[in-house]
Coordinates of C-alpha atoms in Angstrom, one line a residue:
Chain S
M1 CA 53.5 60.1 -21.6
T2 CA 56.7 58.3 -22.5
R3 CA 58.5 61.0 -20.5
L4 CA 56.4 60.3 -17.5
L5 CA 56.9 56.6 -17.7
D6 CA 60.6 57.2 -18.1
R7 CA 60.6 59.4 -15.0
L8 CA 58.7 56.8 -13.0
D9 CA 61.1 54.1 -14.1
K10 CA 64.1 56.2 -12.8
V11 CA 62.5 56.9 -9.5
A12 CA 60.9 53.6 -8.7
S13 CA 63.3 51.1 -10.3
P14 CA 66.0 51.2 -7.7
Y15 CA 63.5 50.3 -5.0
L16 CA 62.1 47.5 -7.1
F17 CA 65.6 46.2 -7.6
I18 CA 66.4 46.0 -3.9
A19 CA 62.8 45.0 -2.9
P20 CA 63.2 41.2 -3.2
F21 CA 66.2 41.2 -0.9
F22 CA 64.6 43.4 1.7
V23 CA 61.2 41.7 1.6
I24 CA 62.4 38.1 1.9
F25 CA 65.2 39.0 4.3
G26 CA 62.9 41.1 6.4
I27 CA 60.4 38.2 6.9
F28 CA 62.8 35.3 7.3
G29 CA 66.0 37.1 8.5
L30 CA 65.4 40.3 10.5
F31 CA 62.0 39.6 12.0
P32 CA 63.1 36.3 13.6
V33 CA 66.1 37.9 15.1
G34 CA 64.1 40.6 16.8
Y35 CA 61.4 38.1 17.8
T36 CA 64.0 35.9 19.6
A37 CA 64.4 38.7 22.1
W38 CA 60.6 38.7 22.7
V39 CA 60.5 34.9 23.0
S40 CA 63.4 34.9 25.5
L41 CA 61.4 37.0 27.9
H42 CA 58.6 34.5 28.0
A43 CA 57.8 31.0 29.3
W44 CA 57.2 29.6 25.8
D45 CA 56.8 26.1 24.8
I46 CA 55.4 24.1 21.8
S47 CA 51.9 25.2 22.6
G48 CA 52.8 28.9 22.6
A49 CA 53.5 31.7 25.1
Q50 CA 52.8 30.9 28.7
G51 CA 53.2 34.4 29.9
F52 CA 55.8 37.1 30.3
V53 CA 58.6 36.2 32.8
G54 CA 61.0 39.0 32.3
L55 CA 64.6 38.0 32.7
D56 CA 63.7 34.7 34.5
N57 CA 65.1 32.6 31.6
F58 CA 68.4 34.5 31.8
V59 CA 68.6 34.2 35.6
T60 CA 68.0 30.4 35.3
L61 CA 70.6 30.3 32.5
F62 CA 73.3 31.9 34.6
G63 CA 72.8 29.3 37.3
D64 CA 72.7 26.4 34.9
P65 CA 75.8 24.3 35.1
N66 CA 75.1 22.7 31.7
F67 CA 75.2 26.1 30.1
W68 CA 78.5 27.0 31.7
N69 CA 79.9 23.6 30.7
A70 CA 78.8 24.3 27.1
I71 CA 80.5 27.7 27.2
V72 CA 83.8 26.2 28.5
N73 CA 83.7 23.5 25.8
T74 CA 83.0 26.0 23.1
L75 CA 85.9 28.3 24.2
G76 CA 88.2 25.4 24.7
M77 CA 87.6 24.0 21.2
L78 CA 87.7 27.5 19.8
I79 CA 91.2 28.1 21.1
L80 CA 92.4 24.6 20.2
S81 CA 91.1 24.9 16.6
T82 CA 91.8 28.6 15.8
V83 CA 95.3 29.1 17.0
P84 CA 97.0 26.1 15.3
Q85 CA 94.8 26.6 12.2
L86 CA 95.9 30.2 11.7
V87 CA 99.6 29.6 12.5
I88 CA 99.8 26.7 10.1
A89 CA 97.9 28.7 7.5
L90 CA 100.4 31.5 7.8
I91 CA 103.4 29.2 7.3
L92 CA 101.7 27.5 4.4
A93 CA 100.8 30.8 2.8
N94 CA 104.4 31.8 3.0
A95 CA 105.5 28.6 1.3
L96 CA 102.9 29.1 -1.4
N97 CA 104.1 32.7 -1.9
Q98 CA 107.4 31.5 -3.4
R99 CA 107.9 31.2 -7.1
M100 CA 108.0 27.6 -8.1
R101 CA 106.7 24.8 -10.3
G102 CA 103.4 23.2 -9.5
L103 CA 101.9 26.2 -7.8
V104 CA 98.3 25.6 -9.0
F105 CA 98.5 21.9 -7.9
Y106 CA 99.6 22.9 -4.4
R107 CA 97.0 25.5 -4.1
L108 CA 94.2 23.2 -5.2
G109 CA 95.6 20.5 -3.0
V110 CA 95.5 22.5 0.3
L111 CA 92.1 23.8 -0.6
A112 CA 90.6 20.3 -1.3
P113 CA 89.1 20.0 2.2
I114 CA 86.7 22.9 1.5
V115 CA 84.7 20.7 -0.9
T116 CA 83.7 18.3 1.9
S117 CA 80.6 19.0 3.9
V118 CA 80.8 19.3 7.7
A119 CA 78.7 16.2 8.1
A120 CA 81.0 14.2 5.9
V121 CA 84.1 15.4 7.8
G122 CA 82.4 14.5 11.0
I123 CA 81.8 11.0 9.9
V124 CA 85.3 10.4 8.5
F125 CA 87.1 11.9 11.4
S126 CA 84.9 10.0 13.9
Q127 CA 86.1 6.8 12.3
I128 CA 89.8 8.0 12.1
F129 CA 89.5 8.8 15.9
D130 CA 87.7 5.5 16.7
R131 CA 89.0 3.8 19.8
D132 CA 89.3 0.4 18.3
A133 CA 89.3 0.8 14.5
G134 CA 90.8 4.3 14.2
L135 CA 94.0 5.2 12.3
V136 CA 95.1 7.6 15.0
N137 CA 95.2 5.0 17.7
G138 CA 96.8 2.6 15.2
M139 CA 99.6 5.0 14.7
L140 CA 100.0 5.7 18.3
H141 CA 100.3 2.0 18.9
L142 CA 103.3 1.9 16.6
V143 CA 105.1 4.3 19.0
G144 CA 103.9 2.4 22.1
V145 CA 101.1 4.6 23.2
P146 CA 98.0 2.7 24.6
P147 CA 94.7 3.3 22.7
I148 CA 93.0 6.6 23.6
D149 CA 89.2 6.7 23.9
W150 CA 88.9 10.0 21.9
H151 CA 85.2 10.2 22.4
A152 CA 85.2 9.7 26.2
D153 CA 87.1 12.6 27.8
K154 CA 87.0 16.3 27.5
W155 CA 90.5 16.9 26.4
S156 CA 90.7 14.0 23.9
S157 CA 87.3 14.8 22.3
W158 CA 88.3 18.5 22.1
I159 CA 91.5 17.6 20.3
A160 CA 89.7 15.3 17.8
I161 CA 87.0 17.9 17.0
S162 CA 89.5 20.8 16.8
T163 CA 91.6 18.7 14.4
M164 CA 88.7 18.3 12.0
V165 CA 87.8 22.0 12.2
S166 CA 91.4 23.0 11.5
W167 CA 91.8 20.4 8.7
R168 CA 88.8 21.9 6.9
W169 CA 89.8 25.6 7.1
I170 CA 93.7 25.7 7.0
G171 CA 93.8 25.9 3.2
Y172 CA 91.1 28.5 3.0
N173 CA 92.9 30.8 5.5
A174 CA 96.2 30.2 3.7
L175 CA 94.7 31.5 0.5
I176 CA 93.4 34.6 2.3
Y177 CA 97.0 35.2 3.6
L178 CA 98.5 34.5 0.3
A179 CA 96.3 37.1 -1.4
A180 CA 97.5 39.6 1.1
M181 CA 101.1 38.6 0.8
Q182 CA 101.1 39.1 -2.9
A183 CA 100.2 42.8 -2.3
V184 CA 103.3 43.4 -0.2
P185 CA 105.8 45.5 -2.2
R186 CA 108.8 43.4 -3.4
D187 CA 111.3 46.2 -2.7
L188 CA 110.8 45.9 1.0
Y189 CA 112.3 42.4 0.8
E190 CA 115.1 43.5 -1.4
A191 CA 116.0 46.3 1.0
A192 CA 115.9 43.8 3.9
E193 CA 118.1 41.4 1.9
I194 CA 120.7 44.1 1.4
D195 CA 120.6 44.7 5.2
G196 CA 121.3 41.0 5.7
A197 CA 118.0 40.0 7.2
T198 CA 117.4 36.2 7.1
K199 CA 114.2 34.7 5.5
A200 CA 112.7 34.0 8.9
R201 CA 113.4 37.6 10.0
Q202 CA 111.9 38.9 6.9
F203 CA 108.8 36.8 7.5
W204 CA 108.2 38.1 11.0
A205 CA 109.4 41.7 10.4
I206 CA 107.9 42.4 7.0
T207 CA 105.3 39.8 5.9
V208 CA 103.3 39.3 9.0
P209 CA 102.9 43.0 9.9
M210 CA 102.1 43.9 6.3
I211 CA 99.2 41.5 6.1
R212 CA 97.7 42.5 9.4
P213 CA 94.2 43.3 8.0
A214 CA 94.0 39.8 6.6
V215 CA 95.1 38.3 9.9
L216 CA 92.5 40.3 11.7
F217 CA 89.8 39.2 9.2
T218 CA 90.7 35.5 9.6
V219 CA 90.8 35.8 13.4
I220 CA 87.4 37.3 13.5
V221 CA 85.8 35.0 10.9
S222 CA 87.3 31.9 12.7
T223 CA 86.1 33.1 16.0
I224 CA 82.6 33.7 14.8
G225 CA 82.6 30.2 13.2
G226 CA 84.1 28.6 16.3
T227 CA 81.5 30.2 18.6
Q228 CA 78.8 28.6 16.5
L229 CA 80.4 25.2 16.4
F230 CA 77.7 22.6 16.0
T231 CA 77.9 20.0 13.3
E232 CA 81.3 18.6 13.9
P233 CA 80.7 17.7 17.6
L234 CA 77.2 16.6 16.9
I235 CA 78.3 14.0 14.3
F236 CA 81.4 13.1 16.2
G237 CA 79.1 12.1 19.1
Q238 CA 76.9 9.8 17.1
G239 CA 74.3 7.5 18.7
G240 CA 71.8 8.5 21.4
F241 CA 73.8 11.2 23.2
A242 CA 74.7 13.1 20.0
I243 CA 72.9 16.4 20.9
S244 CA 74.3 16.4 24.5
G245 CA 77.8 16.0 23.2
G246 CA 78.6 12.7 24.8
S247 CA 77.2 10.9 27.8
L248 CA 78.8 13.4 30.2
R249 CA 78.3 16.5 27.9
Q250 CA 82.1 16.4 27.5
F251 CA 81.9 18.1 24.1
Q252 CA 78.6 19.9 24.0
T253 CA 78.9 23.4 22.6
V254 CA 76.5 26.3 23.2
S255 CA 74.9 25.9 19.8
M256 CA 74.2 22.3 20.6
Y257 CA 72.7 23.3 24.0
M258 CA 70.4 25.8 22.3
F259 CA 69.3 23.1 19.9
E260 CA 68.7 20.6 22.7
K261 CA 66.6 23.1 24.7
A262 CA 64.6 24.4 21.7
F263 CA 64.2 21.4 19.4
R264 CA 64.4 18.4 21.8
D265 CA 62.9 19.8 25.0
F266 CA 60.7 22.3 23.1
D267 CA 61.5 25.0 25.6
Y268 CA 61.6 27.9 23.1
G269 CA 61.9 30.7 25.7
Y270 CA 64.9 29.1 27.3
G271 CA 66.4 28.2 23.9
S272 CA 66.0 31.9 22.8
A273 CA 67.9 33.0 25.9
V274 CA 70.7 30.7 25.0
A275 CA 70.6 32.1 21.4
W276 CA 71.1 35.6 22.9
M277 CA 74.1 34.4 24.9
I278 CA 75.7 33.1 21.7
F279 CA 75.3 36.5 20.1
V280 CA 76.7 38.3 23.2
L281 CA 79.7 35.8 23.2
I282 CA 80.4 36.6 19.6
M283 CA 80.3 40.3 20.2
L284 CA 82.6 40.0 23.2
L285 CA 85.1 37.8 21.4
T286 CA 85.1 40.0 18.3
L287 CA 85.9 43.0 20.5
I288 CA 88.7 41.2 22.3
N289 CA 90.2 40.0 19.1
F290 CA 90.0 43.5 17.6
L291 CA 91.7 45.1 20.6
L292 CA 94.4 42.4 20.8
T293 CA 95.2 42.5 17.1
R294 CA 95.4 46.3 17.2
H295 CA 97.7 46.2 20.1
W296 CA 99.9 43.6 18.5
G297 CA 100.0 45.7 15.4
G298 CA 101.1 48.8 17.4
R299 CA 104.2 47.1 18.6
A300 CA 105.2 45.6 15.3
Chain B
M1 CA 113.2 32.9 -11.8
R2 CA 114.8 31.7 -8.6
K3 CA 115.2 28.0 -8.4
S4 CA 112.9 26.7 -5.8
H5 CA 114.2 24.8 -2.7
P6 CA 113.6 21.1 -2.5
L7 CA 112.6 21.5 1.2
L8 CA 109.8 23.9 0.1
H9 CA 108.4 21.2 -2.2
A10 CA 108.7 18.7 0.6
V11 CA 106.7 20.9 3.0
L12 CA 104.0 21.6 0.5
L13 CA 103.8 17.9 -0.6
I14 CA 103.2 16.9 3.0
A15 CA 100.5 19.6 3.4
V16 CA 98.8 18.4 0.3
A17 CA 99.0 14.8 1.4
L18 CA 97.5 15.7 4.8
S19 CA 94.7 17.7 3.1
A20 CA 93.9 15.0 0.6
F21 CA 94.3 11.9 2.9
P22 CA 90.9 11.9 4.6
L23 CA 89.3 12.2 1.1
Y24 CA 91.3 9.3 -0.1
W25 CA 90.6 7.3 3.0
L26 CA 86.9 8.0 2.4
F27 CA 87.2 6.3 -1.0
V28 CA 89.2 3.4 0.5
V29 CA 86.7 2.6 3.2
A30 CA 83.7 3.1 0.9
T31 CA 85.0 0.4 -1.4
R32 CA 85.9 -2.1 1.3
T33 CA 84.0 -4.6 3.5
N34 CA 83.5 -3.9 7.2
D35 CA 85.7 -6.7 8.5
V36 CA 88.9 -5.2 7.2
I37 CA 88.2 -1.8 8.7
G38 CA 90.3 -1.5 11.9
D39 CA 92.9 -4.0 10.7
W40 CA 96.5 -3.0 11.3
P41 CA 98.2 -2.2 8.9
P42 CA 95.1 -0.5 7.5
P43 CA 94.0 -1.3 3.9
L44 CA 95.6 1.5 1.8
L45 CA 94.2 0.6 -1.5
P46 CA 90.5 0.7 -2.7
G47 CA 88.7 -2.6 -2.7
G48 CA 86.0 -4.0 -4.9
N49 CA 83.0 -3.6 -2.7
L50 CA 81.7 -0.2 -3.7
T51 CA 78.6 -1.4 -5.6
D52 CA 77.5 -3.6 -2.7
N53 CA 78.0 -0.7 -0.2
L54 CA 76.0 1.6 -2.5
R55 CA 73.2 -1.0 -2.8
R56 CA 73.0 -1.2 1.0
L57 CA 73.2 2.6 1.3
F58 CA 70.3 3.2 -1.1
G59 CA 68.3 0.4 0.5
A60 CA 69.0 1.6 4.1
E61 CA 65.8 2.0 6.0
D62 CA 65.1 5.3 7.7
A63 CA 67.9 7.1 5.9
H64 CA 66.0 7.9 2.7
F65 CA 69.3 8.7 1.0
M66 CA 68.0 8.9 -2.5
L67 CA 65.3 11.4 -1.5
G68 CA 67.9 13.3 0.5
M69 CA 70.1 13.7 -2.6
A70 CA 67.1 14.8 -4.7
N71 CA 66.0 17.3 -2.1
S72 CA 69.4 18.8 -1.8
A73 CA 69.9 19.0 -5.5
I74 CA 66.5 20.9 -5.9
A75 CA 67.2 23.2 -3.0
S76 CA 70.8 24.0 -3.9
F77 CA 69.8 24.7 -7.5
A78 CA 66.8 26.9 -6.6
V79 CA 68.7 28.9 -3.9
T80 CA 71.7 29.4 -6.2
V81 CA 69.8 30.8 -9.1
A82 CA 67.7 33.1 -6.8
V83 CA 70.7 34.3 -4.8
V84 CA 72.7 35.1 -7.9
F85 CA 69.8 36.9 -9.6
F86 CA 68.5 38.9 -6.6
S87 CA 72.1 39.8 -5.5
S88 CA 72.9 41.0 -9.0
M89 CA 69.8 43.2 -9.0
A90 CA 70.3 44.7 -5.6
G91 CA 74.1 44.9 -6.1
F92 CA 73.6 46.8 -9.3
A93 CA 71.1 49.2 -7.7
F94 CA 73.4 49.9 -4.7
S95 CA 76.4 50.6 -6.8
K96 CA 75.0 52.3 -10.0
L97 CA 71.5 53.7 -9.3
R98 CA 70.8 56.8 -7.2
F99 CA 67.9 56.8 -4.8
R100 CA 66.9 58.2 -1.5
G101 CA 68.0 56.2 1.5
R102 CA 70.6 54.2 -0.4
D103 CA 73.4 54.6 2.1
G104 CA 71.3 53.9 5.1
L105 CA 69.9 50.7 3.6
L106 CA 73.4 49.6 2.7
V107 CA 74.5 50.0 6.3
V108 CA 71.5 48.0 7.5
L109 CA 72.5 45.3 5.0
L110 CA 76.1 45.2 6.2
A111 CA 75.1 45.1 9.9
T112 CA 72.9 42.1 9.3
M113 CA 75.9 40.1 8.1
M114 CA 77.2 40.1 11.7
I115 CA 74.2 38.2 13.1
P116 CA 74.7 34.5 13.6
V117 CA 72.2 32.0 12.2
Q118 CA 71.3 30.7 15.6
M119 CA 69.9 34.1 16.6
G120 CA 66.7 33.7 14.6
I121 CA 66.3 30.0 14.3
I122 CA 63.7 29.4 16.9
P123 CA 61.2 32.1 15.6
L124 CA 62.0 31.0 12.1
Y125 CA 60.9 27.6 13.1
M126 CA 57.7 29.1 14.6
I127 CA 57.1 30.9 11.3
M128 CA 57.4 27.6 9.4
V129 CA 54.9 25.9 11.8
R130 CA 52.5 28.8 11.2
L131 CA 52.9 28.4 7.4
G132 CA 52.6 24.7 7.6
W133 CA 56.0 24.3 6.0
Q134 CA 57.6 21.9 8.6
N135 CA 59.1 18.9 6.9
R136 CA 58.5 20.5 3.5
L137 CA 61.2 21.4 1.1
Q138 CA 60.3 25.0 0.7
A139 CA 61.3 25.5 4.4
V140 CA 65.0 25.0 3.4
I141 CA 64.6 27.1 0.2
V142 CA 62.5 30.2 0.7
P143 CA 64.3 31.8 3.7
F144 CA 67.6 31.5 1.7
L145 CA 66.5 33.0 -1.6
V146 CA 68.4 36.2 -0.8
S147 CA 71.7 36.8 0.9
A148 CA 73.1 40.0 2.4
F149 CA 76.6 38.7 1.7
G150 CA 75.7 38.1 -2.0
V151 CA 74.3 41.6 -2.4
F152 CA 77.5 43.1 -0.9
L153 CA 79.7 41.0 -3.1
M154 CA 77.8 41.9 -6.3
R155 CA 77.8 45.5 -5.3
Q156 CA 81.6 45.4 -5.0
Y157 CA 81.8 43.6 -8.3
A158 CA 79.5 46.0 -10.2
E159 CA 81.5 48.9 -8.9
R160 CA 84.5 47.6 -10.8
A161 CA 83.0 45.7 -13.8
V162 CA 80.2 48.1 -15.0
P163 CA 81.4 51.5 -16.3
D164 CA 79.0 54.3 -15.7
E165 CA 79.3 55.3 -19.4
L166 CA 77.9 52.0 -20.4
I167 CA 74.7 52.6 -18.5
E168 CA 74.5 56.2 -19.6
S169 CA 74.7 55.3 -23.3
A170 CA 72.1 52.5 -22.8
R171 CA 69.8 55.1 -21.2
V172 CA 70.3 57.5 -24.2
D173 CA 69.2 54.6 -26.4
G174 CA 66.0 54.6 -24.5
G175 CA 66.3 51.4 -22.4
T176 CA 64.3 51.0 -19.3
T177 CA 66.2 50.2 -16.1
F178 CA 65.3 46.6 -16.2
R179 CA 66.2 46.3 -19.8
I180 CA 69.6 47.9 -19.1
F181 CA 70.1 45.5 -16.2
W182 CA 69.2 42.5 -18.2
S183 CA 71.1 43.1 -21.4
V184 CA 74.0 45.3 -20.3
V185 CA 74.7 44.8 -16.6
L186 CA 74.0 41.2 -16.1
P187 CA 76.4 40.0 -18.8
A188 CA 79.1 42.3 -17.3
L189 CA 78.6 40.8 -13.9
R190 CA 78.9 37.2 -15.1
P191 CA 82.3 36.3 -13.6
G192 CA 81.4 37.7 -10.2
A193 CA 78.0 35.9 -10.4
A194 CA 79.8 32.6 -11.2
V195 CA 81.9 32.8 -8.0
L196 CA 78.9 33.8 -5.9
G197 CA 76.9 30.9 -7.5
L198 CA 79.7 28.4 -6.7
F199 CA 79.9 29.4 -3.1
T200 CA 76.1 29.5 -2.7
F201 CA 75.7 26.1 -4.2
M202 CA 78.4 24.6 -1.9
A203 CA 77.0 26.3 1.2
T204 CA 73.4 25.2 0.5
W205 CA 74.4 21.7 -0.3
N206 CA 76.3 21.5 3.0
E207 CA 73.7 23.2 5.2
F208 CA 73.0 21.1 8.3
L209 CA 71.6 22.9 11.3
W210 CA 68.5 24.3 9.8
P211 CA 67.4 21.2 7.9
L212 CA 67.9 19.3 11.1
A213 CA 65.6 21.7 12.9
V214 CA 62.8 22.0 10.4
L215 CA 62.8 18.7 8.5
E216 CA 62.1 15.2 9.7
A217 CA 63.8 11.9 8.9
D218 CA 61.3 10.9 6.2
N219 CA 62.0 13.9 4.1
P220 CA 65.7 14.8 4.6
T221 CA 68.4 16.8 2.8
V222 CA 71.5 14.9 2.0
Q223 CA 73.4 16.1 5.1
F224 CA 70.5 15.3 7.4
S225 CA 70.4 11.8 5.8
L226 CA 74.1 11.4 6.5
N227 CA 73.4 12.2 10.1
Q228 CA 70.6 9.7 10.1
L229 CA 73.1 7.1 8.9
S230 CA 75.6 7.9 11.5
T231 CA 73.1 7.6 14.3
T232 CA 71.5 4.4 13.0
Y233 CA 74.4 2.6 11.4
Y234 CA 77.3 4.0 13.5
T235 CA 79.3 0.8 13.4
D236 CA 78.8 0.2 9.7
Y237 CA 81.5 2.4 8.4
T238 CA 81.6 1.1 4.8
L239 CA 77.9 2.0 4.5
M240 CA 78.3 5.4 6.0
F241 CA 81.4 6.2 4.0
A242 CA 79.6 5.2 0.8
G243 CA 77.0 7.8 1.8
V244 CA 79.7 10.4 2.5
L245 CA 81.3 9.6 -0.9
V246 CA 78.1 10.0 -2.8
A247 CA 77.2 13.2 -0.9
T248 CA 80.7 14.7 -1.6
L249 CA 80.8 13.8 -5.3
P250 CA 78.8 16.8 -6.6
L251 CA 81.0 19.2 -4.7
L252 CA 84.2 17.4 -5.8
F253 CA 82.9 17.7 -9.4
V254 CA 82.3 21.5 -8.9
F255 CA 85.8 21.8 -7.4
I256 CA 87.5 20.0 -10.3
L257 CA 85.7 22.0 -12.9
F258 CA 85.9 25.4 -11.2
G259 CA 88.9 25.1 -8.8
R260 CA 90.7 28.1 -10.2
Q261 CA 87.7 30.3 -10.0
I262 CA 87.1 29.2 -6.4
I263 CA 90.6 30.1 -5.5
G264 CA 90.3 33.4 -7.3
G265 CA 87.0 34.1 -5.5
I266 CA 88.6 33.4 -2.1
M267 CA 91.7 35.5 -2.8
D268 CA 89.6 38.3 -4.3
G269 CA 86.9 38.8 -1.9
A270 CA 87.6 36.9 1.3
V271 CA 84.6 34.7 1.0
K272 CA 83.6 32.2 3.6
A273 CA 81.4 29.4 2.3

């Protein structure tokens, strides 16, 4: 009898151990994702499905200037935030990789932004970039630049929003790079030193190629994050036009557009179609990143 | 040890200053009155108006800030405990137990980590409507009680931290699998679980998109409540900043206590909060 129970325990336990994950995730994670596809093929509003419409939602979407505007905004801010963010993180990681006093202090210092919530960052930066009361315009005034209405135009709002995204994630990315840098064998540098390579040359010829997997990882994670950009621009907008990203939709992202369609206009079918396009966009960008980074690695 | 370059310190000090400045500025504004915000040169030291700003914050109509804090505390705590527990269980099973379909299920789990939150959010909302959970706290808790990422992390950790011999000998002593998990595996997983817990807590506390979709202004989480402040009181910066300060304090506290573990966790496992 004990033996039988023991046998039962061995066979059944593994499934019981993974069951909570798969049950809860199945209901609230996987099922909704599949269901999004079904909803996107219907005219579907708050009162329920109004019938199957095939690809109509997608056809409308492709002709929808607001959707394309949101795509352009998302990509623009993605580039403006990701590229400087990762380059600065790389330089910072290299600085943190030296032996010196106060290392823990510096590491904690650059990581501090991670403890802030996105909503908090949005509010603080919205004030810093305020047209009348903001610090950035105050500083620009010192060097004779007239005040910029950061919220009003595409380029200026993109810069402000990208700044807050970068601010939050530079330290995090720097630590990822730092971890990878610490695994690079020391004798490579010693050999380079003997050959007379400068520090800068060592950085580009040894460090950067050696930490390629970490770079690829951060590029992909930042791209996925950037494609889903939502909270920063929403809070930056404030007031009545928040979800449309300013009165002229100058900084509305695709995620905001999805939210506007589904949860303000209650057009669930159309919103689901937008959700699918976010997914497609992520897949496309991940693929491009992957190919680009591999190519770059091939030459190094 | 090579003597470090003064230029290096200068660069790092500037980086730290830029990282910390918005946090400091947050404190300055939260302790000031509205009429000095926007002055040039700006006030660079904290003022004496914090208590007054806090009083206005907690009394602010439509923001329900206190309730938001309480809701977020409950949700973050519940989600963290559940994620750590369920992830440890599943992570242990995936790394140390043998069962049919293990590899296939693991691949499914990994694949789901690629899916963005936005993908399922509309049907998830419909499910909540069906369950009658709109505007109720369980809507921001129950769907997040498990995490694919958490399972993966704990599996990696168990792989390293739990020797097979330990489990074998516990089996010989006649322990059931759950008994072994509870008294042998779980203690060994503690450091990994701590890091997962920290990140889960921070992520849940900071969650924004989903609460905004499923909750309403009269029953918000803290981030929802901040958004409510920024739409209603968007010119009253000292009030908003007082809110941001209060909402950030718990995380700042976690960061000061566990900063080294958080750094270790990021550098170990490439974790995105």
